[in-house]
Coordinates of C-alpha atoms in Angstrom, one line a residue:
M1 CA 40.3 69.5 -30.5
K2 CA 43.1 67.0 -29.9
F3 CA 40.4 65.2 -27.6
R4 CA 38.0 64.9 -30.4
D5 CA 40.5 63.5 -32.8
D6 CA 41.9 61.1 -30.2
A7 CA 38.4 59.8 -29.7
L8 CA 37.8 59.5 -33.4
R9 CA 40.9 57.6 -33.9
A10 CA 40.0 55.0 -31.2
A11 CA 36.6 54.4 -32.9
L12 CA 37.9 54.0 -36.2
Q13 CA 40.4 51.5 -35.1
A14 CA 37.8 49.5 -33.5
A15 CA 35.9 49.6 -36.5
A16 CA 38.7 48.5 -38.5
S17 CA 39.4 45.6 -36.0
L18 CA 35.8 44.4 -36.6
A19 CA 36.1 44.7 -40.3
K20 CA 39.4 42.7 -40.7
P21 CA 38.9 39.1 -41.6
Q22 CA 39.3 36.8 -38.4
S23 CA 42.9 35.5 -37.8
A24 CA 43.8 31.9 -37.8
A25 CA 43.4 32.0 -34.0
G26 CA 39.8 33.3 -34.2
R27 CA 38.1 36.4 -32.6
S28 CA 40.1 38.7 -30.3
H29 CA 39.3 39.1 -26.7
F30 CA 38.3 42.7 -27.4
E31 CA 35.5 41.7 -30.0
Y32 CA 34.0 39.3 -27.3
E33 CA 34.5 41.9 -24.5
K34 CA 32.5 44.3 -26.6
L35 CA 29.7 42.2 -27.5
A36 CA 26.5 44.2 -26.9
P37 CA 23.5 42.8 -24.7
G38 CA 21.4 40.6 -26.9
G39 CA 24.2 39.9 -29.3
K40 CA 25.7 36.8 -30.6
L41 CA 29.2 35.9 -31.7
T42 CA 30.4 32.8 -33.7
C43 CA 33.9 31.8 -34.9
K44 CA 34.8 30.1 -38.1
A45 CA 38.2 29.4 -36.8
N46 CA 36.5 27.6 -34.0
P47 CA 33.4 25.7 -35.3
G48 CA 30.5 25.3 -32.7
L49 CA 31.9 27.9 -30.3
L50 CA 29.7 31.0 -29.8
M51 CA 28.8 33.4 -27.3
R52 CA 25.6 35.0 -26.4
H53 CA 25.2 38.1 -24.4
G54 CA 22.0 37.9 -22.2
R55 CA 20.4 40.6 -20.3
R56 CA 20.4 38.6 -17.2
D57 CA 23.2 36.2 -17.3
G58 CA 25.7 38.3 -19.1
R59 CA 28.2 36.8 -21.7
V60 CA 28.2 33.1 -21.9
W61 CA 30.0 30.5 -23.9
F62 CA 28.0 27.8 -25.8
F63 CA 29.2 24.8 -27.9
R64 CA 26.8 24.2 -30.9
Y65 CA 26.6 20.7 -32.5
R66 CA 24.1 18.4 -34.2
D67 CA 22.9 15.0 -32.4
D68 CA 22.3 11.7 -33.9
A69 CA 18.8 12.7 -35.3
G70 CA 20.4 15.8 -37.0
L71 CA 18.9 18.3 -34.6
E72 CA 20.8 21.3 -33.6
K73 CA 21.7 21.3 -29.9
E74 CA 23.7 23.7 -27.8
L75 CA 25.8 23.0 -24.7
K76 CA 26.5 25.6 -22.0
L77 CA 30.1 26.0 -21.4
G78 CA 30.2 28.9 -18.8
A79 CA 30.4 32.5 -18.3
F80 CA 33.1 34.9 -19.9
P81 CA 35.2 35.8 -18.4
R82 CA 34.5 34.8 -14.7
E83 CA 34.3 31.0 -15.8
L84 CA 36.2 30.6 -19.0
S85 CA 38.7 32.9 -20.7
V86 CA 38.8 33.2 -24.6
A87 CA 41.7 30.7 -24.6
E88 CA 39.9 28.3 -22.3
A89 CA 36.9 28.5 -24.3
R90 CA 38.7 27.4 -27.3
V91 CA 40.4 24.5 -25.6
E92 CA 37.1 23.3 -24.3
A93 CA 35.4 23.7 -27.9
Q94 CA 38.3 21.6 -29.4
R95 CA 37.7 19.0 -27.0
L96 CA 34.0 18.7 -27.6
R97 CA 34.6 18.6 -31.5
E98 CA 37.0 15.7 -31.1
L99 CA 34.6 14.0 -28.7
H100 CA 31.9 14.5 -31.4
K101 CA 33.8 13.5 -34.1
S102 CA 34.6 10.0 -32.5
G103 CA 30.8 9.2 -32.1
V104 CA 30.6 10.2 -28.2
S105 CA 27.1 11.6 -27.4
L106 CA 27.5 15.2 -26.2
T107 CA 23.8 15.1 -25.1
P108 CA 23.9 15.4 -21.4
K109 CA 22.1 12.6 -19.7
E110 CA 19.2 13.1 -17.4
P111 CA 20.0 12.9 -13.9
E112 CA 19.0 9.7 -12.2
K113 CA 16.0 10.1 -9.9
N114 CA 16.8 8.6 -6.5
Y115 CA 14.5 5.8 -5.9
T116 CA 13.1 6.8 -2.6
I117 CA 11.1 5.1 0.0
E118 CA 7.9 6.6 -1.4
D119 CA 8.8 5.2 -4.6
L120 CA 9.3 1.9 -3.2
C121 CA 6.0 2.1 -1.0
E122 CA 3.9 3.1 -4.1
Q123 CA 5.4 0.4 -6.3
Y124 CA 4.8 -2.1 -3.6
I125 CA 1.3 -1.0 -3.3
A126 CA 0.3 -1.1 -6.9
E127 CA 2.1 -4.2 -7.9
Y128 CA 2.0 -6.4 -5.0
A129 CA -0.3 -5.4 -2.1
L130 CA -3.2 -4.4 -4.7
G131 CA -1.8 -6.6 -7.4
V132 CA -2.8 -10.1 -8.8
N133 CA -0.7 -13.4 -8.7
A134 CA 1.2 -13.7 -12.0
R135 CA 0.6 -17.5 -12.0
T136 CA -2.9 -17.8 -10.8
G137 CA -4.5 -14.1 -11.7
E138 CA -6.1 -14.0 -8.2
P139 CA -5.2 -11.0 -5.7
I140 CA -2.1 -11.5 -3.9
K141 CA -3.0 -10.2 -0.7
R142 CA -6.4 -9.6 1.1
S143 CA -4.8 -7.2 3.4
G144 CA -3.4 -4.9 0.5
K145 CA -5.5 -2.0 1.6
E146 CA -4.3 -2.3 5.1
D147 CA -0.6 -2.5 3.8
A148 CA -1.3 0.7 1.9
R149 CA -2.8 2.5 5.0
L150 CA 0.1 1.5 7.2
L151 CA 2.7 2.6 4.7
R152 CA 1.1 6.0 3.9
R153 CA 0.5 6.6 7.4
H154 CA 3.6 5.4 9.2
I155 CA 6.4 5.7 6.7
V156 CA 5.8 7.8 3.7
P157 CA 5.1 11.1 5.5
H158 CA 8.3 10.9 7.6
H159 CA 10.7 9.0 5.4
G160 CA 9.3 9.4 1.7
Q161 CA 12.4 11.1 0.4
T162 CA 14.9 8.8 1.9
P163 CA 16.6 6.8 -0.7
A164 CA 15.3 3.4 -0.4
T165 CA 18.7 1.7 -0.1
N166 CA 19.5 4.2 2.8
F167 CA 16.6 3.1 4.8
D168 CA 18.3 1.0 7.4
G169 CA 17.5 -1.0 10.5
D170 CA 18.1 2.0 13.0
T171 CA 15.5 3.9 11.1
I172 CA 13.1 1.1 11.3
R173 CA 13.9 0.5 15.0
S174 CA 13.2 4.2 15.9
V175 CA 9.8 4.1 13.7
L176 CA 8.8 0.8 15.9
A177 CA 10.0 2.3 19.3
S178 CA 7.7 5.4 18.8
L179 CA 4.9 3.7 17.5
S180 CA 4.9 0.7 20.1
M181 CA 4.4 3.3 22.9
T182 CA 0.9 4.1 21.9
A183 CA 0.0 1.1 19.3
P184 CA 2.1 -1.7 19.8
R185 CA -0.2 -3.9 17.7
E186 CA 0.2 -1.2 14.9
A187 CA 4.1 -1.4 15.3
Q188 CA 3.9 -5.1 14.7
K189 CA 1.8 -4.7 11.5
V190 CA 4.3 -2.0 10.3
R191 CA 7.2 -4.4 10.8
A192 CA 5.5 -7.0 8.9
V193 CA 4.6 -5.1 5.9
L194 CA 8.0 -3.5 5.8
S195 CA 9.7 -7.0 5.8
T196 CA 7.4 -8.2 2.9
M197 CA 8.0 -5.1 0.9
F198 CA 11.7 -5.3 0.9
N199 CA 11.6 -9.1 0.2
V200 CA 9.4 -8.4 -2.8
A201 CA 11.6 -5.3 -3.9
C202 CA 14.7 -7.7 -4.1
G203 CA 12.9 -10.2 -6.3
R204 CA 12.4 -12.8 -3.6
T205 CA 8.8 -13.9 -4.6
A206 CA 7.2 -15.6 -7.8
K207 CA 3.9 -13.9 -7.2
I208 CA 4.7 -11.1 -9.6
S209 CA 6.9 -10.6 -12.5
Y210 CA 9.8 -8.3 -13.0
P211 CA 9.9 -7.1 -16.5
N212 CA 12.7 -4.6 -15.8
G213 CA 14.4 -6.6 -13.0
A214 CA 14.1 -6.5 -9.3
W215 CA 13.3 -2.9 -7.8
L216 CA 16.2 -3.2 -5.4
P217 CA 19.6 -5.0 -5.8
Q218 CA 19.0 -8.6 -5.3
D219 CA 21.5 -8.9 -2.7
H220 CA 20.3 -6.0 -0.7
H221 CA 19.9 -6.6 2.9
N222 CA 16.4 -6.7 4.3
P223 CA 16.7 -4.0 7.0
T224 CA 13.9 -5.3 9.1
N225 CA 16.2 -8.3 10.0
G226 CA 17.1 -7.6 13.5
A227 CA 14.7 -4.6 13.9
M228 CA 12.0 -6.3 16.0
A229 CA 8.7 -4.5 17.2
P230 CA 8.4 -4.9 21.1
A231 CA 6.4 -7.9 22.3
H232 CA 2.6 -7.3 22.4
T233 CA 0.2 -9.7 24.1
T234 CA -2.9 -9.5 22.3
K235 CA -5.9 -8.5 24.5
T236 CA -8.8 -10.9 24.4
F237 CA -12.4 -10.0 26.0
C238 CA -15.2 -12.2 26.2
P239 CA -18.4 -10.8 27.3
D240 CA -20.5 -12.4 30.0
A241 CA -24.2 -13.1 29.7
D242 CA -25.4 -9.9 30.9
Q243 CA -23.2 -8.1 28.5
M244 CA -24.3 -10.3 25.8
K245 CA -27.9 -9.6 26.6
T246 CA -27.4 -5.8 26.6
F247 CA -25.5 -5.9 23.2
L248 CA -28.5 -8.0 21.7
E249 CA -30.7 -5.3 22.7
G250 CA -28.9 -2.7 21.1
L251 CA -29.0 -4.6 17.9
Q252 CA -32.6 -3.9 17.4
K253 CA -32.1 -0.1 16.8
E254 CA -28.8 -0.3 14.9
V255 CA -28.7 0.3 11.2
Y256 CA -26.2 -2.5 10.9
G257 CA -27.7 -4.9 13.4
D258 CA -28.7 -7.4 11.1
A259 CA -25.2 -7.8 9.8
L260 CA -23.8 -8.2 13.3
R261 CA -26.7 -10.5 14.3
L262 CA -25.5 -12.7 11.4
Q263 CA -22.0 -12.7 12.3
L264 CA -23.1 -13.8 15.9
L265 CA -25.4 -16.6 14.6
T266 CA -22.7 -18.0 12.2
M267 CA -19.6 -17.0 14.3
T268 CA -18.1 -15.8 11.2
R269 CA -15.6 -12.7 10.9
V270 CA -17.5 -9.3 10.6
G271 CA -16.4 -8.7 7.1
E272 CA -17.3 -12.1 6.0
A273 CA -21.0 -11.4 7.3
A274 CA -21.1 -7.7 6.3
Q275 CA -20.2 -8.4 2.6
A276 CA -22.1 -11.7 1.8
A277 CA -23.5 -12.2 -1.5
W278 CA -26.7 -13.9 -2.2
T279 CA -24.9 -16.3 -4.9
E280 CA -23.0 -17.8 -1.8
L281 CA -26.2 -18.6 0.1
D282 CA -28.3 -21.8 -0.3
L283 CA -31.2 -20.9 2.0
E284 CA -33.0 -24.0 0.9
N285 CA -30.5 -26.2 2.3
A286 CA -29.4 -24.0 5.0
L287 CA -26.0 -23.6 3.8
W288 CA -23.4 -20.8 3.2
H289 CA -20.5 -21.4 0.9
L290 CA -17.7 -18.9 1.7
P291 CA -15.3 -18.6 -1.2
S292 CA -11.6 -18.8 -0.7
T293 CA -11.2 -15.0 -2.1
R294 CA -13.2 -14.0 1.1
A295 CA -11.7 -16.2 3.7
K296 CA -9.2 -14.8 5.6
N297 CA -6.7 -17.9 5.5
K298 CA -7.9 -18.1 1.7
H299 CA -9.4 -21.6 2.5
G300 CA -13.2 -21.6 1.2
Y301 CA -15.6 -23.5 3.6
T302 CA -19.1 -24.1 4.1
I303 CA -21.1 -22.6 7.2
Q304 CA -23.9 -24.4 8.5
L305 CA -26.9 -22.1 9.0
S306 CA -29.3 -22.5 12.1
D307 CA -33.1 -21.9 11.6
Q308 CA -32.5 -18.5 13.1
A309 CA -30.1 -17.4 10.6
V310 CA -32.1 -18.6 7.7
T311 CA -35.2 -16.8 9.1
L312 CA -33.0 -13.6 9.3
L313 CA -31.8 -14.0 5.9
K314 CA -35.0 -14.6 4.4
R315 CA -36.7 -11.7 5.9
I316 CA -33.8 -9.4 4.8
K317 CA -34.1 -10.9 1.1
A318 CA -37.9 -10.4 1.0
A319 CA -37.4 -6.7 2.0
Q320 CA -35.0 -6.2 -1.0
P321 CA -35.6 -5.3 -4.6
E322 CA -35.4 -8.2 -7.0
G323 CA -31.9 -8.8 -8.3
T324 CA -30.1 -7.5 -5.4
E325 CA -26.5 -8.8 -5.3
F326 CA -25.5 -8.4 -1.7
V327 CA -27.2 -9.2 1.5
F328 CA -26.2 -5.8 2.9
P329 CA -25.6 -3.5 -0.1
A330 CA -23.7 -0.2 0.4
P331 CA -26.1 2.7 1.4
H332 CA -25.2 4.9 -1.7
D333 CA -24.3 2.0 -4.3
H334 CA -26.2 -1.2 -4.1
T335 CA -23.9 -2.7 -6.7
R336 CA -21.3 -3.0 -3.9
P337 CA -21.5 -4.6 -0.4
V338 CA -21.4 -2.4 2.7
A339 CA -17.9 -1.6 3.9
K340 CA -16.6 -3.7 6.8
A341 CA -15.9 -0.7 9.0
N342 CA -19.5 0.4 8.7
A343 CA -20.5 -2.9 10.7
I344 CA -17.4 -2.3 13.0
R345 CA -18.7 1.4 13.7
G346 CA -22.2 0.0 14.3
A347 CA -21.0 -2.2 17.0
S348 CA -18.9 0.8 18.6
R349 CA -22.4 2.7 18.7
I350 CA -24.1 -0.1 20.6
R351 CA -21.1 -0.4 23.0
K352 CA -21.0 3.4 23.8
N353 CA -24.7 3.8 24.1
A354 CA -25.1 0.8 26.3
H355 CA -21.8 1.6 28.4
L356 CA -20.3 -1.7 27.6
P357 CA -16.4 -2.4 28.1
D358 CA -14.1 -0.8 25.6
G359 CA -13.1 -4.5 24.7
F360 CA -16.6 -5.3 23.4
S361 CA -16.0 -5.6 19.9
T362 CA -17.2 -7.4 16.7
H363 CA -14.5 -9.9 17.3
A364 CA -15.7 -10.3 20.9
L365 CA -18.7 -11.9 19.4
R366 CA -16.8 -14.7 17.6
H367 CA -14.6 -15.0 20.9
A368 CA -17.8 -15.4 23.0
G369 CA -19.2 -18.1 20.7
L370 CA -15.9 -20.2 20.5
T371 CA -15.7 -19.7 24.4
W372 CA -19.4 -21.0 24.7
L373 CA -18.6 -24.2 22.6
K374 CA -15.4 -25.0 24.4
E375 CA -17.1 -24.6 27.8
N376 CA -19.9 -27.0 26.6
L377 CA -17.3 -29.6 25.3
C378 CA -17.5 -28.9 21.7
P379 CA -14.7 -31.2 20.1
L380 CA -11.9 -29.1 18.5
D381 CA -12.2 -30.6 15.2
V382 CA -16.0 -29.3 15.2
R383 CA -15.0 -25.9 16.5
N384 CA -12.3 -25.5 13.7
A385 CA -15.1 -26.6 11.1
I386 CA -17.5 -23.8 12.4
T387 CA -14.7 -21.0 12.4
N388 CA -12.6 -22.1 9.6
H389 CA -9.5 -22.2 11.9
R390 CA -6.5 -24.4 10.7
T391 CA -4.0 -25.4 13.3
K392 CA -0.4 -26.0 12.8
S393 CA 1.0 -28.1 15.5
Q394 CA 2.8 -31.2 14.4
N395 CA 0.3 -33.7 16.0
E396 CA -2.7 -32.1 14.5
V397 CA -1.0 -31.9 11.1
V398 CA -0.1 -35.6 11.3
D399 CA -3.5 -36.4 12.5
G400 CA -5.0 -34.2 9.6
G401 CA -3.5 -36.6 7.1
Y402 CA -5.7 -39.4 8.3
T403 CA -8.8 -37.4 8.7
K404 CA -8.8 -34.9 6.2
T405 CA -11.8 -36.6 4.4
A406 CA -14.0 -36.4 7.7
D407 CA -17.2 -34.3 7.4
F408 CA -18.0 -32.4 10.6
G409 CA -20.8 -30.7 8.8
D410 CA -23.8 -32.3 10.6
L411 CA -22.0 -31.8 14.1
A412 CA -21.2 -28.2 13.2
R413 CA -24.9 -27.7 12.3
E414 CA -26.1 -29.1 15.6
W415 CA -23.7 -26.9 17.7
L416 CA -24.6 -24.0 15.8
R417 CA -28.2 -24.8 16.4
R418 CA -27.8 -25.0 20.0
W419 CA -25.7 -21.7 20.1
A420 CA -28.6 -20.0 18.4
H421 CA -30.9 -21.2 21.0
H422 CA -28.5 -19.9 23.6
I423 CA -28.8 -16.4 22.0
D424 CA -32.6 -16.8 22.1
A425 CA -32.3 -17.7 25.7
L426 CA -30.1 -14.7 26.5
Q427 CA -32.7 -12.4 25.0
G428 CA -35.6 -13.9 26.9
Q429 CA -33.5 -13.8 30.1
N430 CA -33.7 -17.6 30.3
V431 CA -30.1 -18.8 30.1
V432 CA -29.6 -22.4 30.9
K433 CA -26.3 -23.8 30.7
L434 CA -25.8 -26.9 28.7
N435 CA -25.0 -30.4 30.1
P436 CA -21.4 -30.9 29.1
T437 CA -21.9 -34.7 29.7
K438 CA -24.9 -34.9 27.2
L439 CA -23.2 -32.7 24.8
S440 CA -19.8 -34.8 24.5
S441 CA -21.8 -37.7 23.2
I442 CA -23.1 -35.8 20.2

């Protein structure tokens, strides 16, 4: 009977304690300790301080306040009693009240996201590689898609989460060393695009605007400085007459054979030929005006068309529906030109089917034409007029200042006419080497 009396007495004392007004110090340790799951206790003596008893987290202290917009917010202080005792919670609540009263914002700031290499690469691709010049409105880079491919293939997958400011020269040297073992030319391209990207990121270009400032500190060291790709000697291949004849035979059956033949006849680059638009062509005067936006060196020029090239283009035009925009439209979308890669794959099919050397590429066609011109003593100025090459040696720059008004169009037309006849002769197995002495007088 006594046990029941003692238990009843304890229960009554607890109830009385809860019923009593809070002391000046606030609620007691006992009250917080007995808070049932799902319950909440506030404290008038300590405005803003409250405890919740979560079924998963247990008893946790919070501080409640209103932000600048008048919205009620809560700040988690810590678990009771493991992290904060009653006394410690009261002290922390008092500190927060004073800060809030003085105008200090208690809203926790969002943690700053690290600006990673992936962030930098994607910003560079979007705003620079594939962007437009802030002053001229023209595309900044013709190789923008290639920049994107290099970064997304060789940098982002392996180093994307590295903070951009921690991407150093040692890391770049490691990337280049590994890549150069199997693809030395690719390693050089990667280093070049990384160098440009870090210069752009630090605001060292006027081609784009920086409304929010440079992406990286302007004094940030370019990590590619001192990180050089191993030296790479460009492999060149010039097909001989028999190989050219075999390739010409393969053009007859290749779906992109006409695009490759146009490239061969004009000594242009494969992308220039494959993506030619009818608006660029003046078949009546046998001229092809390549705009600067499509030229590799961004210098537009006029290509002289031989009779064979004009005949080829007229045949293509006659077979197309009226209003077709491109000479070689894409297979599934005639509003776009065929992709350069399709023509390259076409040349690869011919090479493999005819068992030609691996070096026989679309660029080998251009190389073959230039080699033929030089062997037959075509003057350098005329060769440059045909291929849109611009030399940089000091003597030629000085000479260019005096001869920049010279027009080599007629000479270029004559040499391309002879080159076209040479191609015809190859197909007819009637190859006759031109007399250099006679040609030098043209």
